[in-house]
Short mmCIF file of C-alpha atoms in Angstrom, two decimals:
data_model
loop_
_atom_site.label_atom_id
_atom_site.label_comp_id
_atom_site.label_asym_id
_atom_site.label_seq_id
_atom_site.Cartn_x
_atom_site.Cartn_y
_atom_site.Cartn_z
CA MET A 1 -16.65 -22.14 30.66
CA ILE A 2 -17.24 -25.05 32.51
CA ALA A 3 -20.77 -25.61 32.94
CA PRO A 4 -22.41 -25.83 36.35
CA ARG A 5 -23.29 -29.28 37.73
CA CYS A 6 -24.61 -30.67 41.47
CA THR A 7 -21.30 -32.03 42.97
CA ARG A 8 -23.73 -32.88 46.03
CA LEU A 9 -24.60 -36.04 44.34
CA ALA A 10 -21.16 -37.54 44.00
CA PRO A 11 -20.45 -40.56 46.32
CA GLU A 12 -17.64 -39.37 48.50
CA ARG A 13 -20.02 -36.42 49.48
CA GLY A 14 -23.28 -37.91 49.90
CA GLY A 15 -22.58 -41.39 50.90
CA PRO A 16 -24.46 -44.59 50.24
CA ILE A 17 -28.07 -44.71 49.14
CA ASN A 18 -30.15 -47.57 51.00
CA GLU A 19 -31.83 -49.00 47.86
CA ARG A 20 -34.06 -51.04 50.25
CA GLY A 21 -35.89 -47.87 51.27
CA LEU A 22 -36.28 -46.51 47.94
CA PRO A 23 -39.83 -47.99 47.11
CA ASP A 24 -40.80 -45.95 50.62
CA LEU A 25 -38.95 -43.09 49.87
CA ARG A 26 -40.57 -42.52 46.32
CA ALA A 27 -43.92 -42.90 47.80
CA GLY A 28 -43.01 -40.54 50.45
CA ALA A 29 -41.56 -37.85 48.06
CA ARG A 30 -44.84 -38.15 45.88
CA LYS A 31 -47.05 -37.63 48.74
CA ARG A 32 -44.98 -34.71 49.84
CA VAL A 33 -44.92 -33.11 46.76
CA ARG A 34 -48.81 -33.75 46.44
CA THR A 35 -49.11 -31.94 49.84
CA VAL A 36 -47.27 -28.88 49.00
CA LEU A 37 -48.93 -28.57 45.67
CA ALA A 38 -52.32 -28.62 47.48
CA ALA A 39 -51.10 -26.28 49.69
CA VAL A 40 -49.25 -23.85 47.13
CA PRO A 41 -50.67 -24.46 43.70
CA LEU A 42 -47.79 -23.91 40.83
CA PRO A 43 -48.77 -20.34 39.17
CA ARG A 44 -49.43 -20.22 35.85
CA PRO A 45 -47.54 -18.98 33.80
CA TRP A 46 -44.85 -20.98 35.66
CA SER A 47 -42.61 -18.42 37.80
CA MET A 48 -40.37 -19.60 40.45
CA ASN A 49 -40.07 -16.26 42.43
CA ALA A 50 -43.87 -16.22 42.41
CA TRP A 51 -44.04 -19.91 43.40
CA VAL A 52 -41.56 -19.13 46.38
CA ASP A 53 -43.66 -16.18 47.43
CA GLY A 54 -46.57 -18.57 47.76
CA LEU A 55 -44.21 -21.06 49.77
CA GLU A 56 -43.36 -18.17 52.28
CA ALA A 57 -47.32 -17.33 52.66
CA TRP A 58 -47.82 -21.15 53.61
CA ARG A 59 -44.90 -21.32 55.88
CA GLY A 60 -44.90 -17.94 57.46
CA ARG A 61 -41.19 -17.59 56.91
CA GLU A 62 -39.37 -15.60 54.51
CA ILE A 63 -37.07 -17.41 51.61
CA ASP A 64 -34.10 -15.60 50.10
CA LEU A 65 -33.14 -16.70 46.82
CA VAL A 66 -29.43 -15.49 46.41
CA PRO A 67 -27.25 -15.98 43.21
CA VAL A 68 -24.00 -17.20 43.49
CA GLU A 69 -20.79 -17.48 41.15
CA TYR A 70 -20.41 -21.21 40.23
CA ARG A 71 -16.80 -22.76 40.56
CA PRO A 72 -16.10 -26.07 39.66
CA GLY A 73 -15.89 -28.55 42.19
CA GLN A 74 -18.26 -26.50 44.09
CA PRO A 75 -22.11 -27.25 44.97
CA SER A 76 -24.48 -25.59 42.26
CA GLY A 77 -27.06 -24.88 44.86
CA ALA A 78 -27.45 -24.80 49.11
CA TRP A 79 -29.90 -23.97 51.59
CA GLN A 80 -29.61 -22.97 55.08
CA ALA A 81 -32.04 -22.15 57.74
CA ARG A 82 -30.98 -19.21 59.64
CA PRO A 83 -32.93 -18.09 62.72
CA ASP A 84 -35.48 -15.57 60.95
CA TYR A 85 -35.49 -16.76 57.37
CA ASP A 86 -34.13 -19.28 55.02
CA LEU A 87 -31.32 -19.01 52.57
CA ILE A 88 -31.08 -20.62 48.91
CA ALA A 89 -27.75 -19.86 46.93
CA TYR A 90 -28.14 -21.19 43.58
CA THR A 91 -25.85 -20.66 40.29
CA GLU A 92 -26.01 -17.49 38.85
CA HIS A 93 -24.79 -18.38 35.21
CA THR A 94 -26.74 -20.47 34.17
CA SER A 95 -30.21 -21.24 32.32
CA ALA A 96 -33.39 -19.98 34.00
CA LEU A 97 -34.62 -23.63 34.03
CA HIS A 98 -31.51 -24.91 35.49
CA GLN A 99 -31.65 -22.47 38.17
CA ASP A 100 -35.39 -23.48 39.03
CA HIS A 101 -34.40 -27.11 38.84
CA ILE A 102 -31.26 -25.97 41.75
CA ILE A 103 -33.89 -24.00 43.90
CA ALA A 104 -36.81 -26.70 43.90
CA HIS A 105 -34.04 -29.41 44.74
CA GLU A 106 -32.87 -27.24 47.63
CA LEU A 107 -36.52 -26.32 48.68
CA ALA A 108 -37.04 -30.12 48.92
CA HIS A 109 -34.02 -30.23 51.25
CA LEU A 110 -36.14 -27.15 53.32
CA LEU A 111 -39.45 -28.97 52.78
CA CYS A 112 -38.04 -32.59 54.29
CA ALA A 113 -36.19 -30.72 57.37
CA HIS A 114 -32.90 -32.40 55.79
CA THR A 115 -29.56 -31.44 58.07
CA GLY A 116 -26.16 -32.18 57.15
CA THR A 117 -22.43 -31.65 58.11
CA CYS A 118 -20.99 -28.43 57.37
CA LEU A 119 -17.62 -28.41 55.80
CA MET A 120 -16.84 -24.40 54.90
CA SER A 121 -15.04 -21.89 57.13
CA GLU A 122 -16.15 -18.52 56.82
CA SER A 123 -13.46 -17.56 54.84
CA GLU A 124 -13.83 -20.09 52.43
CA ALA A 125 -17.64 -18.49 52.08
CA ALA A 126 -16.16 -15.16 51.90
CA GLU A 127 -13.72 -16.40 48.80
CA LEU A 128 -16.75 -17.99 46.89
CA ALA A 129 -19.14 -15.07 47.57
CA PRO A 130 -17.46 -11.78 48.34
CA ASP A 131 -20.53 -9.81 47.90
CA LEU A 132 -22.35 -11.50 50.78
CA ALA A 133 -21.44 -11.59 54.32
CA PRO A 134 -19.15 -14.51 55.17
CA ARG A 135 -21.56 -15.54 58.14
CA ALA A 136 -24.34 -15.31 55.75
CA LEU A 137 -22.95 -18.09 54.08
CA SER A 138 -20.82 -20.16 56.56
CA HIS A 139 -21.77 -23.54 56.88
CA LEU A 140 -23.91 -23.02 53.56
CA LEU A 141 -22.49 -24.66 50.37
CA THR A 142 -20.53 -27.27 51.33
CA ARG A 143 -22.99 -28.76 53.80
CA VAL A 144 -23.27 -32.63 53.17
CA THR A 145 -26.33 -34.86 53.29
CA SER A 146 -26.55 -38.46 53.09
CA GLY A 147 -27.08 -40.07 49.69
CA THR A 148 -30.65 -41.16 50.83
CA ASP A 149 -31.35 -37.59 51.46
CA GLU A 150 -29.94 -36.16 48.13
CA TYR A 151 -31.59 -38.67 46.12
CA GLU A 152 -35.40 -37.51 47.77
CA ALA A 153 -33.99 -33.92 47.35
CA GLU A 154 -33.27 -34.33 43.16
CA LEU A 155 -36.70 -36.96 42.86
CA ILE A 156 -38.84 -34.21 44.61
CA ALA A 157 -37.37 -31.18 42.69
CA VAL A 158 -37.77 -33.52 39.45
CA LEU A 159 -41.50 -34.05 40.30
CA LEU A 160 -42.01 -30.23 41.18
CA MET A 161 -40.46 -29.18 38.12
CA SER A 162 -42.43 -31.93 35.79
CA ALA A 163 -45.61 -30.32 37.22
CA ALA A 164 -44.76 -26.59 36.63
CA THR A 165 -43.24 -27.72 33.02
CA SER A 166 -46.20 -29.71 32.26
CA GLU A 167 -48.27 -28.49 29.13
CA PRO A 168 -50.26 -26.55 28.70
CA PRO A 169 -49.30 -23.84 29.44
CA ALA A 170 -46.02 -23.11 28.20
CA VAL A 171 -43.38 -23.09 30.93
CA GLN A 172 -41.65 -19.15 31.12
CA PRO A 173 -39.09 -18.02 31.03
CA GLY A 174 -36.42 -20.38 29.29
CA ALA A 175 -37.96 -23.96 28.93
CA SER A 176 -38.54 -25.65 25.37
CA GLY A 177 -41.13 -28.16 24.61
CA ARG A 178 -38.04 -30.47 24.72
CA ALA A 179 -36.80 -29.63 28.07
CA ALA A 180 -40.08 -30.26 29.64
CA ASP A 181 -40.53 -33.26 27.70
CA GLN A 182 -36.86 -34.36 29.39
CA ALA A 183 -38.24 -33.28 32.58
CA ARG A 184 -41.06 -35.66 32.53
CA ARG A 185 -39.35 -38.54 31.33
CA LEU A 186 -37.05 -38.25 34.24
CA ALA A 187 -39.61 -38.10 37.10
CA ALA A 188 -41.23 -41.25 35.03
CA LEU A 189 -37.78 -43.13 35.27
CA LEU A 190 -37.36 -41.99 39.24
CA GLY A 191 -40.64 -43.42 39.83
#
């Protein structure tokens, strides 16, 4: 089995990143994370579902998390703003920590109100997720955003997950001390 991976960062899909704007982008991402965490503190012990419940209350809008089967070449997650709620799809068969990171990445798109161009038809969506209504997934899984939007979403996801996995207390479920250390090192690298 091929492990899920985020294909939305591929250059041909996300486009170039404006490197001159990266310091401002990083500062803005840190500020956005501080603002969100001040309004919706991370639950202890860590639980993505509990944190999403807090985000829903803060925003006054439901967020539905939907596991989908990963297929090579497809994104590992996606967000779509529906008329009455937000829908976040994430890879079903991967570790809990990886699922949380995928969801955090998509929540970052939501919090930043990123937009993109849809490349998927309703029939393609139905083939990818046959148990869900095609209209629920059309314009969802292959939305293409700019490279800068992807960088910002990934940075925010790393910052959120780093805060969620910081010691103490231990992350539950699924994260080892090694995974938490790697998340902190990656957050420090991204700046």
